[in-house]
Amino acid sequence: MHRALTTWGRAATGVGCALTAVLMTMAWSAAPPTAQAAAAATTVGVREGLVRGTAHHGYRTFDGIPYAAPPVGGLRWAPPRPAAPWPGVRDATRPASPCPQPAGEVPGGSTDEDCLHLNVTTPDGATPAQPRPVIVWLHGGGLTTGAAASYDAHRMATRGGVVVVTVDYRLGALGFLAHSGLPGSGTFGLADQQAALRWVRAEIGAFGGDAHNVTPAGESAGGYSVCAQLASPAAAGLFDRAIIQSGPCTGRPDRPFAPSSVPLSTARATGADLAAEVGCGSVRDTMACLRRVSVPRLLAAQGTDQQPAHSTPLLPRDPATAIATGRFRHVPVLIGGNHDEGNGWAAGIIQSGHPVTSETWPDAVGAFFPSPGQAKAIVHEYPVHRADGGPVFGAVIGDANFACPTARTGRLLAAQVPVWRYEFADEHAPPLTPGTPPFPLGAPHASELPYLFDLGGRPRDLTPAQHRLANAMIDYWTRFARTADPNGPSSPYWARQTVLSLAPDHVVPTRTTRLRHHCAFWDALR
């Protein structure tokens, strides 16, 4: 989230990003595989050498495979370089370190810059002679936190018959610093993702993946990363379809909860502030000074969330502009969001000591929409009465930052490519944060993730009906990756141009009258 203009805004920045960071605090673990899982190992050859993974019941995993050289020393803030060959057989039975980040999803955080690794989960039966579609997962976390190892993809791999690759990429200032004269400014993390996609094209066949059928997918900042790759000329030829979850391509910096990009000039100004903060602002060789700064000091000085820079060689246009003008990679897209995206942030702000009542509501709105005219219009459009302040606040955050930008993105994409749209709407989705919220959260940001993955390898805490929904979602996602059409004989038909509502025992087209009305309001407020 970006810097807010009032105490309300500062509370939202701290609480909202803390929420994002702890959505899966229970998830990441670098623990070695269990004795049962490690009962048999398997070895695969890639360009740099041999890797030994782990055979499980029905699938194999290969963890911590380098896809690029460690971005350390002189390679800090440099485009990714090829990984060096290794002698013998590399152990790929446990995840490598996640990229540097503050404590949150990764307990204790990370300061290890040697982090450009990926993990492969492949179902039994996938062989070079019988390759399976490939899904490349880009994690969320505001481009500041997150880890590939948080996402155990074995259910997707085995039920859907796909190979899943989860990727660690540079985060925070180490991934998105911009500075004049620095090649790759503001886009190093996106360049890492492209390096991983190139690795997949070159190497995934050895794991039983189809190098000619690759689908990048991601949630939140990971979903926006997919948008950026759609808009990046450098990603041409690296993938064949795209899945975007809660990361609309038409995000804007003045809507601070959803990811967006900024002009290179803005990113450079942020980089100059960081350089001054760590004592490198007035030296002759700023970059040499910055490369000597310790990782903990950089993490302490960086912003809470990061934004990639556009007007750059890797990202010539803001993804919103690229999508609107048709200047993006024309591939089929599956895109959607959650019914109650904003409720988690609203709950966090309220729990931080900022109750939302009819009296405080104008101040709350004014913290995020400082224009008096805008704030007054929003208060009128979304009135607060008695005890409904939390859900109303959540609706404003969700509609302005996610639901309406996602609808706009879907319309713009559908004018050029096949698009399937969904809304995850399980009002009883398992909570992703501890404690009791001040109001029911419904289906907030990231609540669909346990339906697709075992977060951190822990079994999903779902009811039988929710398990059926999870299976249906995996079926839709993986059929889309296989054929560019999510439909099959065992699930309700998903029509193009129709938003499919995903809830237990209730997978049907959603009624969007309310959303159409509110999105017309937000479009007029642009």
Short mmCIF file of C-alpha atoms in Angstrom, two decimals:
data_model
loop_
_atom_site.label_atom_id
_atom_site.label_comp_id
_atom_site.label_asym_id
_atom_site.label_seq_id
_atom_site.Cartn_x
_atom_site.Cartn_y
_atom_site.Cartn_z
CA MET A 1 0.00 0.00 0.00
CA HIS A 2 1.11 3.51 -0.65
CA ARG A 3 1.66 6.33 1.77
CA ALA A 4 -1.64 7.62 3.07
CA LEU A 5 -2.41 11.23 3.85
CA THR A 6 -3.95 10.94 7.30
CA THR A 7 -3.84 8.92 10.51
CA TRP A 8 -6.57 6.71 9.04
CA GLY A 9 -4.40 6.11 6.01
CA ARG A 10 -1.33 5.29 8.10
CA ALA A 11 -3.37 2.80 10.11
CA ALA A 12 -4.60 1.16 6.94
CA THR A 13 -1.12 0.98 5.53
CA GLY A 14 0.29 -0.73 8.59
CA VAL A 15 -2.65 -3.02 9.30
CA GLY A 16 -3.53 -3.80 5.69
CA CYS A 17 -0.04 -4.86 4.74
CA ALA A 18 0.36 -6.78 7.98
CA LEU A 19 -2.82 -8.61 7.01
CA THR A 20 -1.41 -9.39 3.59
CA ALA A 21 1.79 -10.62 5.19
CA VAL A 22 0.06 -12.88 7.69
CA LEU A 23 -2.57 -14.31 5.38
CA MET A 24 -0.43 -17.42 5.42
CA THR A 25 1.83 -17.07 8.41
CA MET A 26 1.10 -20.70 9.08
CA ALA A 27 2.10 -21.59 5.57
CA TRP A 28 5.83 -21.41 4.89
CA SER A 29 8.13 -24.12 6.11
CA ALA A 30 11.49 -25.36 4.91
CA ALA A 31 11.21 -28.55 6.95
CA PRO A 32 12.58 -31.69 5.29
CA PRO A 33 10.07 -34.14 3.81
CA THR A 34 8.51 -36.74 6.07
CA ALA A 35 9.87 -40.25 6.13
CA GLN A 36 6.88 -41.45 4.13
CA ALA A 37 7.29 -38.74 1.52
CA ALA A 38 11.03 -39.34 1.27
CA ALA A 39 10.67 -43.09 0.86
CA ALA A 40 11.81 -42.87 -2.74
CA ALA A 41 13.71 -40.22 -4.67
CA THR A 42 13.98 -39.53 -8.37
CA THR A 43 16.63 -37.86 -10.47
CA VAL A 44 16.15 -35.58 -13.49
CA GLY A 45 18.68 -33.86 -15.69
CA VAL A 46 18.55 -30.16 -16.58
CA ARG A 47 21.02 -27.99 -18.45
CA GLU A 48 23.06 -27.18 -15.34
CA GLY A 49 23.22 -30.73 -13.96
CA LEU A 50 21.22 -33.43 -12.20
CA VAL A 51 18.60 -32.82 -9.51
CA ARG A 52 17.26 -35.39 -7.08
CA GLY A 53 13.68 -34.87 -5.93
CA THR A 54 11.20 -36.78 -3.83
CA ALA A 55 8.62 -39.35 -4.87
CA HIS A 56 5.29 -39.09 -3.05
CA HIS A 57 2.07 -41.04 -3.46
CA GLY A 58 0.95 -40.10 -6.96
CA TYR A 59 3.37 -37.26 -7.62
CA ARG A 60 6.98 -36.09 -7.42
CA THR A 61 8.45 -32.84 -6.15
CA PHE A 62 11.71 -31.09 -7.03
CA ASP A 63 12.41 -28.13 -4.77
CA GLY A 64 14.97 -25.34 -4.75
CA ILE A 65 16.12 -25.60 -8.37
CA PRO A 66 18.12 -22.51 -9.45
CA TYR A 67 16.72 -20.85 -12.57
CA ALA A 68 19.19 -17.94 -12.46
CA ALA A 69 22.46 -16.99 -10.82
CA PRO A 70 22.37 -15.59 -7.27
CA PRO A 71 21.77 -11.81 -7.56
CA VAL A 72 24.49 -10.93 -5.05
CA GLY A 73 27.48 -8.58 -5.04
CA GLY A 74 27.74 -6.90 -8.42
CA LEU A 75 24.59 -8.74 -9.57
CA ARG A 76 22.44 -7.02 -6.96
CA TRP A 77 20.09 -4.89 -9.07
CA ALA A 78 21.18 -6.50 -12.32
CA PRO A 79 19.03 -8.46 -14.77
CA PRO A 80 19.02 -12.19 -13.97
CA ARG A 81 21.95 -14.17 -15.34
CA PRO A 82 22.05 -17.91 -16.16
CA ALA A 83 22.66 -20.27 -13.27
CA ALA A 84 26.07 -21.93 -13.10
CA PRO A 85 26.39 -25.69 -13.64
CA TRP A 86 26.86 -27.84 -10.54
CA PRO A 87 28.82 -31.05 -10.10
CA GLY A 88 27.18 -34.34 -9.19
CA VAL A 89 23.53 -34.51 -8.19
CA ARG A 90 21.90 -31.47 -6.56
CA ASP A 91 19.59 -32.17 -3.64
CA ALA A 92 16.09 -30.97 -4.57
CA THR A 93 14.19 -32.50 -1.66
CA ARG A 94 13.52 -29.29 0.26
CA PRO A 95 12.80 -25.65 -0.62
CA ALA A 96 15.57 -23.10 -0.89
CA SER A 97 15.48 -19.83 1.00
CA PRO A 98 12.77 -17.35 0.01
CA CYS A 99 13.81 -13.95 -1.25
CA PRO A 100 14.65 -11.22 1.31
CA GLN A 101 11.58 -9.91 3.11
CA PRO A 102 10.45 -8.81 6.56
CA ALA A 103 8.90 -11.25 8.99
CA GLY A 104 5.36 -12.26 8.13
CA GLU A 105 4.45 -15.09 5.81
CA VAL A 106 7.99 -16.35 6.27
CA PRO A 107 8.54 -16.66 10.04
CA GLY A 108 11.46 -14.44 10.95
CA GLY A 109 11.65 -13.11 7.40
CA SER A 110 14.63 -13.73 5.12
CA THR A 111 17.88 -11.95 4.32
CA ASP A 112 19.26 -14.48 1.79
CA GLU A 113 19.73 -12.92 -1.64
CA ASP A 114 20.59 -16.30 -3.18
CA CYS A 115 16.90 -16.94 -3.79
CA LEU A 116 16.18 -17.29 -7.50
CA HIS A 117 14.84 -20.83 -7.29
CA LEU A 118 11.70 -22.66 -8.27
CA ASN A 119 9.84 -25.79 -7.22
CA VAL A 120 8.30 -28.37 -9.55
CA THR A 121 5.38 -30.68 -8.70
CA THR A 122 4.67 -33.28 -11.37
CA PRO A 123 2.03 -36.03 -11.36
CA ASP A 124 2.90 -39.67 -11.83
CA GLY A 125 2.50 -40.54 -15.48
CA ALA A 126 3.88 -37.24 -16.72
CA THR A 127 6.89 -38.08 -18.86
CA PRO A 128 8.78 -36.48 -21.73
CA ALA A 129 6.85 -38.82 -24.02
CA GLN A 130 3.50 -37.91 -22.41
CA PRO A 131 3.90 -34.28 -21.32
CA ARG A 132 1.30 -32.45 -19.25
CA PRO A 133 0.25 -28.78 -19.29
CA VAL A 134 2.29 -26.49 -17.07
CA ILE A 135 1.01 -23.88 -14.60
CA VAL A 136 3.65 -21.42 -13.36
CA TRP A 137 2.51 -19.90 -10.05
CA LEU A 138 3.59 -16.37 -9.11
CA HIS A 139 2.87 -15.72 -5.44
CA GLY A 140 1.27 -12.60 -4.01
CA GLY A 141 2.33 -10.40 -1.11
CA GLY A 142 2.50 -6.83 -2.38
CA LEU A 143 5.74 -7.61 -4.27
CA THR A 144 7.32 -7.35 -0.81
CA THR A 145 6.58 -10.68 0.89
CA GLY A 146 5.74 -14.25 -0.12
CA ALA A 147 7.40 -17.54 -0.94
CA ALA A 148 7.02 -20.23 -3.56
CA ALA A 149 7.21 -22.87 -0.82
CA SER A 150 3.96 -21.59 0.72
CA TYR A 151 2.02 -23.28 -2.07
CA ASP A 152 1.85 -27.08 -1.97
CA ALA A 153 0.40 -27.85 -5.39
CA HIS A 154 0.11 -31.62 -5.22
CA ARG A 155 -3.71 -31.64 -5.35
CA MET A 156 -3.71 -29.48 -8.46
CA ALA A 157 -1.04 -31.67 -10.03
CA THR A 158 -2.67 -35.01 -9.26
CA ARG A 159 -6.34 -34.14 -9.75
CA GLY A 160 -5.76 -31.85 -12.72
CA GLY A 161 -2.96 -33.81 -14.35
CA VAL A 162 -0.73 -30.77 -14.71
CA VAL A 163 2.84 -29.87 -13.81
CA VAL A 164 2.97 -26.94 -11.38
CA VAL A 165 6.00 -24.67 -11.00
CA THR A 166 6.13 -22.20 -8.09
CA VAL A 167 8.63 -19.37 -8.37
CA ASP A 168 10.60 -17.18 -5.97
CA TYR A 169 11.49 -13.78 -7.44
CA ARG A 170 13.17 -10.68 -6.03
CA LEU A 171 10.93 -8.59 -3.79
CA GLY A 172 10.88 -5.18 -2.19
CA ALA A 173 13.63 -2.72 -2.95
CA LEU A 174 15.88 -5.55 -4.12
CA GLY A 175 13.33 -6.38 -6.81
CA PHE A 176 11.97 -2.98 -7.79
CA LEU A 177 14.53 -0.26 -7.01
CA ALA A 178 14.79 2.37 -9.72
CA HIS A 179 17.76 4.68 -10.20
CA SER A 180 18.89 6.81 -13.09
CA GLY A 181 21.39 5.01 -15.26
CA LEU A 182 20.58 1.59 -13.77
CA PRO A 183 19.54 -0.89 -16.49
CA GLY A 184 16.42 -2.79 -15.47
CA SER A 185 15.29 -0.05 -13.08
CA GLY A 186 12.03 -0.83 -11.35
CA THR A 187 11.48 -4.24 -12.95
CA PHE A 188 14.08 -6.71 -11.63
CA GLY A 189 11.42 -8.90 -10.02
CA LEU A 190 9.46 -9.04 -13.28
CA ALA A 191 12.67 -9.91 -15.13
CA ASP A 192 13.18 -12.79 -12.69
CA GLN A 193 9.71 -14.09 -13.52
CA GLN A 194 10.58 -14.00 -17.20
CA ALA A 195 13.82 -15.88 -16.51
CA ALA A 196 11.76 -18.55 -14.74
CA LEU A 197 9.39 -18.75 -17.72
CA ARG A 198 12.37 -19.15 -20.06
CA TRP A 199 13.67 -21.93 -17.79
CA VAL A 200 10.28 -23.63 -18.03
CA ARG A 201 10.28 -23.45 -21.82
CA ALA A 202 13.77 -24.96 -21.92
CA GLU A 203 13.72 -27.51 -19.09
CA ILE A 204 10.22 -28.52 -18.05
CA GLY A 205 10.05 -31.31 -20.62
CA ALA A 206 12.48 -33.35 -18.53
CA PHE A 207 9.90 -33.29 -15.69
CA GLY A 208 7.03 -34.38 -17.91
CA GLY A 209 5.77 -30.86 -18.63
CA ASP A 210 4.64 -29.61 -22.02
CA ALA A 211 6.96 -26.73 -22.86
CA HIS A 212 4.49 -25.63 -25.55
CA ASN A 213 1.57 -25.32 -23.14
CA VAL A 214 2.51 -22.95 -20.30
CA THR A 215 0.11 -20.86 -18.20
CA PRO A 216 1.41 -18.26 -15.74
CA ALA A 217 -1.02 -17.80 -12.85
CA GLY A 218 -0.97 -15.65 -9.76
CA GLU A 219 -2.98 -14.01 -7.00
CA SER A 220 -2.93 -10.37 -5.85
CA ALA A 221 0.56 -9.05 -6.67
CA GLY A 222 1.14 -12.36 -8.45
CA GLY A 223 -1.98 -11.76 -10.53
CA TYR A 224 -0.79 -8.26 -11.35
CA SER A 225 2.56 -9.77 -12.30
CA VAL A 226 0.69 -11.85 -14.87
CA CYS A 227 -0.85 -8.60 -16.16
CA ALA A 228 2.64 -7.11 -16.44
CA GLN A 229 3.88 -10.14 -18.36
CA LEU A 230 0.92 -9.84 -20.73
CA ALA A 231 1.98 -6.22 -21.34
CA SER A 232 5.74 -6.86 -21.59
CA PRO A 233 7.21 -7.29 -25.08
CA ALA A 234 10.10 -9.19 -23.49
CA ALA A 235 7.68 -11.95 -22.41
CA ALA A 236 6.52 -12.65 -25.97
CA GLY A 237 6.59 -16.36 -26.71
CA LEU A 238 7.03 -17.43 -23.08
CA PHE A 239 3.46 -18.55 -22.33
CA ASP A 240 0.22 -19.62 -23.95
CA ARG A 241 -2.63 -18.63 -21.58
CA ALA A 242 -2.96 -16.61 -18.36
CA ILE A 243 -4.78 -16.84 -15.01
CA ILE A 244 -5.28 -13.66 -12.95
CA GLN A 245 -6.70 -13.90 -9.41
CA SER A 246 -7.51 -10.72 -7.48
CA GLY A 247 -4.91 -8.71 -9.35
CA PRO A 248 -6.76 -6.55 -11.90
CA CYS A 249 -4.64 -5.17 -14.70
CA THR A 250 -6.28 -1.75 -14.41
CA GLY A 251 -5.07 -0.99 -10.87
CA ARG A 252 -4.20 2.61 -10.09
CA PRO A 253 -1.76 4.16 -7.59
CA ASP A 254 -4.57 6.24 -6.06
CA ARG A 255 -6.47 3.04 -5.19
CA PRO A 256 -3.89 1.80 -2.69
CA PHE A 257 -5.05 -1.71 -1.78
CA ALA A 258 -4.67 -3.39 -5.18
CA PRO A 259 -1.32 -3.59 -7.02
CA SER A 260 -0.46 -1.17 -9.79
CA SER A 261 2.56 0.24 -11.59
CA VAL A 262 4.06 3.72 -11.51
CA PRO A 263 5.97 5.83 -14.05
CA LEU A 264 9.73 5.39 -14.03
CA SER A 265 10.14 8.98 -12.81
CA THR A 266 8.06 8.18 -9.71
CA ALA A 267 9.98 4.98 -9.11
CA ARG A 268 13.28 6.86 -9.37
CA ALA A 269 12.11 9.39 -6.82
CA THR A 270 11.25 6.55 -4.45
CA GLY A 271 14.67 5.02 -5.12
CA ALA A 272 16.36 8.33 -4.32
CA ASP A 273 14.49 8.49 -1.02
CA LEU A 274 15.65 4.98 -0.14
CA ALA A 275 19.26 5.80 -1.07
CA ALA A 276 19.15 8.84 1.22
CA GLU A 277 17.57 6.79 4.01
CA VAL A 278 20.46 4.28 4.00
CA GLY A 279 23.19 6.91 3.71
CA CYS A 280 23.91 6.66 -0.03
CA GLY A 281 22.09 9.73 -1.28
CA SER A 282 25.02 12.13 -1.50
CA VAL A 283 27.93 9.86 -2.41
CA ARG A 284 29.59 9.95 -5.82
CA ASP A 285 28.74 6.33 -6.76
CA THR A 286 25.29 5.74 -5.35
CA MET A 287 24.90 2.21 -6.74
CA ALA A 288 28.25 1.03 -5.39
CA CYS A 289 27.21 2.37 -2.01
CA LEU A 290 23.80 0.71 -2.19
CA ARG A 291 25.35 -2.64 -3.09
CA ARG A 292 27.32 -2.48 0.16
CA VAL A 293 24.24 -1.85 2.33
CA SER A 294 23.17 -4.86 4.37
CA VAL A 295 19.90 -6.58 3.52
CA PRO A 296 18.33 -5.88 6.96
CA ARG A 297 19.02 -2.18 6.55
CA LEU A 298 17.47 -2.16 3.08
CA LEU A 299 14.41 -4.00 4.35
CA ALA A 300 14.00 -1.49 7.16
CA ALA A 301 14.17 1.44 4.73
CA GLN A 302 11.95 0.16 1.92
CA GLY A 303 8.25 0.87 1.46
CA THR A 304 5.54 -1.43 2.74
CA ASP A 305 4.41 -2.50 -0.73
CA GLN A 306 6.27 -2.16 -4.02
CA GLN A 307 5.21 -1.16 -7.51
CA PRO A 308 6.93 -2.01 -10.78
CA ALA A 309 7.94 0.85 -13.02
CA HIS A 310 6.48 1.35 -16.46
CA SER A 311 7.98 3.51 -19.23
CA THR A 312 10.87 1.03 -19.05
CA PRO A 313 12.31 -1.40 -21.62
CA LEU A 314 10.68 -4.39 -19.91
CA LEU A 315 7.36 -2.62 -19.29
CA PRO A 316 7.02 0.17 -21.87
CA ARG A 317 3.39 0.86 -20.93
CA ASP A 318 1.32 0.76 -17.81
CA PRO A 319 -0.52 -2.60 -18.02
CA ALA A 320 -3.81 -0.69 -17.77
CA THR A 321 -2.89 1.26 -20.91
CA ALA A 322 -1.58 -1.83 -22.69
CA ILE A 323 -4.82 -3.72 -22.03
CA ALA A 324 -7.00 -0.76 -23.03
CA THR A 325 -5.16 -0.25 -26.32
CA GLY A 326 -4.80 -3.92 -27.23
CA ARG A 327 -1.00 -3.85 -26.95
CA PHE A 328 -0.63 -7.03 -24.93
CA ARG A 329 0.06 -10.71 -25.51
CA HIS A 330 -3.13 -12.07 -27.08
CA VAL A 331 -3.76 -15.33 -25.21
CA PRO A 332 -6.89 -16.72 -23.51
CA VAL A 333 -7.39 -15.43 -19.97
CA LEU A 334 -9.18 -16.71 -16.86
CA ILE A 335 -9.71 -13.82 -14.47
CA GLY A 336 -11.68 -13.08 -11.33
CA GLY A 337 -11.76 -12.01 -7.73
CA ASN A 338 -13.50 -12.60 -4.43
CA HIS A 339 -16.93 -11.39 -3.37
CA ASP A 340 -15.65 -9.59 -0.26
CA GLU A 341 -12.11 -8.57 -1.23
CA GLY A 342 -11.97 -5.54 1.05
CA ASN A 343 -13.38 -6.99 4.26
CA GLY A 344 -10.06 -8.18 5.66
CA TRP A 345 -8.52 -4.73 5.39
CA ALA A 346 -11.61 -3.07 6.83
CA ALA A 347 -11.58 -5.48 9.77
CA GLY A 348 -7.88 -4.84 10.39
CA ILE A 349 -8.38 -1.07 10.41
CA ILE A 350 -11.27 -1.34 12.83
CA GLN A 351 -9.30 -3.64 15.12
CA SER A 352 -6.40 -1.17 15.11
CA GLY A 353 -8.61 1.29 16.96
CA HIS A 354 -10.47 3.05 14.17
CA PRO A 355 -14.15 2.12 14.43
CA VAL A 356 -16.33 2.93 11.45
CA THR A 357 -19.58 4.61 12.44
CA SER A 358 -21.85 7.07 10.73
CA GLU A 359 -19.89 9.83 12.53
CA THR A 360 -16.39 8.60 11.60
CA TRP A 361 -17.26 7.40 8.12
CA PRO A 362 -16.54 10.68 6.28
CA ASP A 363 -13.04 10.82 7.85
CA ALA A 364 -12.38 7.21 6.92
CA VAL A 365 -13.34 7.83 3.30
CA GLY A 366 -11.36 11.06 3.21
CA ALA A 367 -8.18 9.21 4.24
CA PHE A 368 -8.16 7.30 0.95
CA PHE A 369 -10.00 9.73 -1.32
CA PRO A 370 -8.71 13.16 -0.22
CA SER A 371 -10.65 15.07 -2.86
CA PRO A 372 -13.62 16.55 -0.95
CA GLY A 373 -15.94 16.03 -3.88
CA GLN A 374 -14.98 12.37 -4.23
CA ALA A 375 -15.27 11.68 -0.51
CA LYS A 376 -18.72 13.25 -0.30
CA ALA A 377 -19.94 11.24 -3.31
CA ILE A 378 -18.63 7.97 -1.84
CA VAL A 379 -20.29 8.62 1.54
CA HIS A 380 -23.56 9.22 -0.30
CA GLU A 381 -23.18 6.13 -2.51
CA TYR A 382 -22.15 3.91 0.41
CA PRO A 383 -23.99 5.21 3.50
CA VAL A 384 -23.17 3.81 6.94
CA HIS A 385 -26.05 3.12 9.33
CA ARG A 386 -25.68 1.87 12.90
CA ALA A 387 -23.46 -1.25 13.09
CA ASP A 388 -22.85 -1.88 9.38
CA GLY A 389 -19.72 0.27 9.13
CA GLY A 390 -17.27 -2.59 8.71
CA PRO A 391 -19.04 -4.30 5.79
CA VAL A 392 -19.69 -0.95 4.09
CA PHE A 393 -16.02 0.01 4.44
CA GLY A 394 -15.08 -3.41 3.08
CA ALA A 395 -17.40 -2.91 0.11
CA VAL A 396 -15.78 0.43 -0.72
CA ILE A 397 -12.28 -1.06 -0.57
CA GLY A 398 -13.35 -4.13 -2.53
CA ASP A 399 -15.37 -2.35 -5.21
CA ALA A 400 -12.88 0.48 -5.81
CA ASN A 401 -9.71 -1.58 -5.74
CA PHE A 402 -10.74 -5.02 -6.99
CA ALA A 403 -14.27 -5.79 -8.17
CA CYS A 404 -14.74 -2.87 -10.54
CA PRO A 405 -11.15 -2.85 -11.90
CA THR A 406 -11.48 -6.61 -12.46
CA ALA A 407 -14.75 -6.12 -14.32
CA ARG A 408 -13.13 -3.40 -16.42
CA THR A 409 -10.11 -5.58 -17.11
CA GLY A 410 -12.37 -8.44 -18.15
CA ARG A 411 -14.31 -6.26 -20.58
CA LEU A 412 -11.15 -4.85 -22.14
CA LEU A 413 -9.55 -8.26 -22.51
CA ALA A 414 -12.72 -9.83 -23.90
CA ALA A 415 -12.68 -7.35 -26.77
CA GLN A 416 -9.42 -8.96 -27.93
CA VAL A 417 -9.12 -12.51 -26.56
CA PRO A 418 -11.24 -15.33 -25.09
CA VAL A 419 -11.96 -14.54 -21.42
CA TRP A 420 -13.57 -16.53 -18.62
CA ARG A 421 -14.55 -14.56 -15.49
CA TYR A 422 -15.33 -15.83 -11.99
CA GLU A 423 -16.24 -14.56 -8.54
CA PHE A 424 -15.25 -16.66 -5.53
CA ALA A 425 -18.22 -16.32 -3.19
CA ASP A 426 -17.98 -18.82 -0.34
CA GLU A 427 -19.35 -16.70 2.51
CA HIS A 428 -18.04 -19.26 5.00
CA ALA A 429 -14.50 -19.52 3.60
CA PRO A 430 -12.00 -20.62 6.29
CA PRO A 431 -10.31 -17.64 7.94
CA LEU A 432 -6.70 -17.03 6.97
CA THR A 433 -5.82 -14.95 10.01
CA PRO A 434 -6.09 -15.79 13.73
CA GLY A 435 -8.57 -14.25 16.12
CA THR A 436 -12.18 -13.18 15.81
CA PRO A 437 -12.90 -10.40 13.31
CA PRO A 438 -15.23 -7.54 14.26
CA PHE A 439 -17.74 -8.66 11.62
CA PRO A 440 -18.15 -11.72 9.32
CA LEU A 441 -15.57 -11.49 6.54
CA GLY A 442 -17.34 -13.62 3.93
CA ALA A 443 -14.97 -14.31 1.03
CA PRO A 444 -12.14 -11.78 1.54
CA HIS A 445 -8.87 -11.28 -0.33
CA ALA A 446 -6.86 -14.51 -0.74
CA SER A 447 -9.60 -16.74 0.71
CA GLU A 448 -9.75 -18.80 -2.48
CA LEU A 449 -6.14 -19.97 -2.11
CA PRO A 450 -6.81 -22.95 0.23
CA TYR A 451 -9.22 -24.30 -2.40
CA LEU A 452 -6.38 -24.57 -4.92
CA PHE A 453 -3.36 -25.31 -2.71
CA ASP A 454 -2.42 -26.86 0.60
CA LEU A 455 -0.84 -23.77 2.14
CA GLY A 456 2.53 -24.76 3.53
CA GLY A 457 1.72 -28.42 2.98
CA ARG A 458 -0.93 -28.47 5.70
CA PRO A 459 -4.21 -30.20 4.84
CA ARG A 460 -7.01 -27.84 3.95
CA ASP A 461 -9.57 -27.21 6.70
CA LEU A 462 -12.62 -27.50 4.46
CA THR A 463 -16.08 -28.97 4.89
CA PRO A 464 -17.22 -31.72 2.49
CA ALA A 465 -19.13 -29.13 0.45
CA GLN A 466 -16.06 -26.89 0.33
CA HIS A 467 -13.93 -29.84 -0.77
CA ARG A 468 -16.33 -30.33 -3.67
CA LEU A 469 -15.96 -26.66 -4.57
CA ALA A 470 -12.17 -26.97 -4.33
CA ASN A 471 -12.25 -29.93 -6.71
CA ALA A 472 -14.48 -28.02 -9.12
CA MET A 473 -12.12 -25.04 -9.06
CA ILE A 474 -9.07 -27.21 -9.67
CA ASP A 475 -10.93 -28.85 -12.55
CA TYR A 476 -11.78 -25.49 -14.11
CA TRP A 477 -8.27 -24.07 -13.64
CA THR A 478 -6.45 -27.11 -14.99
CA ARG A 479 -8.80 -27.69 -17.94
CA PHE A 480 -8.24 -24.06 -18.89
CA ALA A 481 -4.49 -24.66 -18.72
CA ARG A 482 -4.90 -27.76 -20.88
CA THR A 483 -7.25 -26.53 -23.60
CA ALA A 484 -7.87 -22.79 -23.04
CA ASP A 485 -11.46 -23.71 -22.11
CA PRO A 486 -12.37 -24.50 -18.46
CA ASN A 487 -15.48 -26.50 -19.33
CA GLY A 488 -15.80 -30.25 -18.97
CA PRO A 489 -18.46 -32.91 -18.49
CA SER A 490 -18.38 -32.95 -14.68
CA SER A 491 -18.86 -29.24 -13.80
CA PRO A 492 -21.55 -26.64 -14.50
CA TYR A 493 -21.05 -24.93 -17.84
CA TRP A 494 -19.00 -21.74 -17.70
CA ALA A 495 -20.00 -19.39 -20.50
CA ARG A 496 -17.67 -16.74 -21.82
CA GLN A 497 -18.66 -13.18 -20.91
CA THR A 498 -20.56 -14.57 -17.89
CA VAL A 499 -19.20 -14.23 -14.36
CA LEU A 500 -19.34 -17.65 -12.72
CA SER A 501 -20.06 -17.53 -8.98
CA LEU A 502 -18.03 -20.13 -7.09
CA ALA A 503 -19.60 -21.21 -3.79
CA PRO A 504 -20.18 -24.64 -2.18
CA ASP A 505 -22.95 -26.52 -4.04
CA HIS A 506 -23.78 -23.33 -5.89
CA VAL A 507 -21.64 -22.86 -9.00
CA VAL A 508 -23.85 -20.65 -11.15
CA PRO A 509 -23.67 -17.40 -13.11
CA THR A 510 -23.72 -14.54 -10.61
CA ARG A 511 -26.20 -11.69 -10.57
CA THR A 512 -24.17 -8.52 -11.08
CA THR A 513 -26.85 -5.81 -10.91
CA ARG A 514 -25.45 -4.29 -7.70
CA LEU A 515 -21.91 -4.42 -9.00
CA ARG A 516 -22.85 -2.88 -12.34
CA HIS A 517 -24.45 0.03 -10.49
CA HIS A 518 -21.44 0.59 -8.23
CA CYS A 519 -18.92 0.17 -11.03
CA ALA A 520 -20.73 2.83 -13.05
CA PHE A 521 -20.26 5.05 -10.02
CA TRP A 522 -16.53 4.29 -9.75
CA ASP A 523 -16.02 4.75 -13.49
CA ALA A 524 -17.62 8.18 -13.25
CA LEU A 525 -15.34 8.99 -10.30
CA ARG A 526 -12.15 8.22 -12.25
#
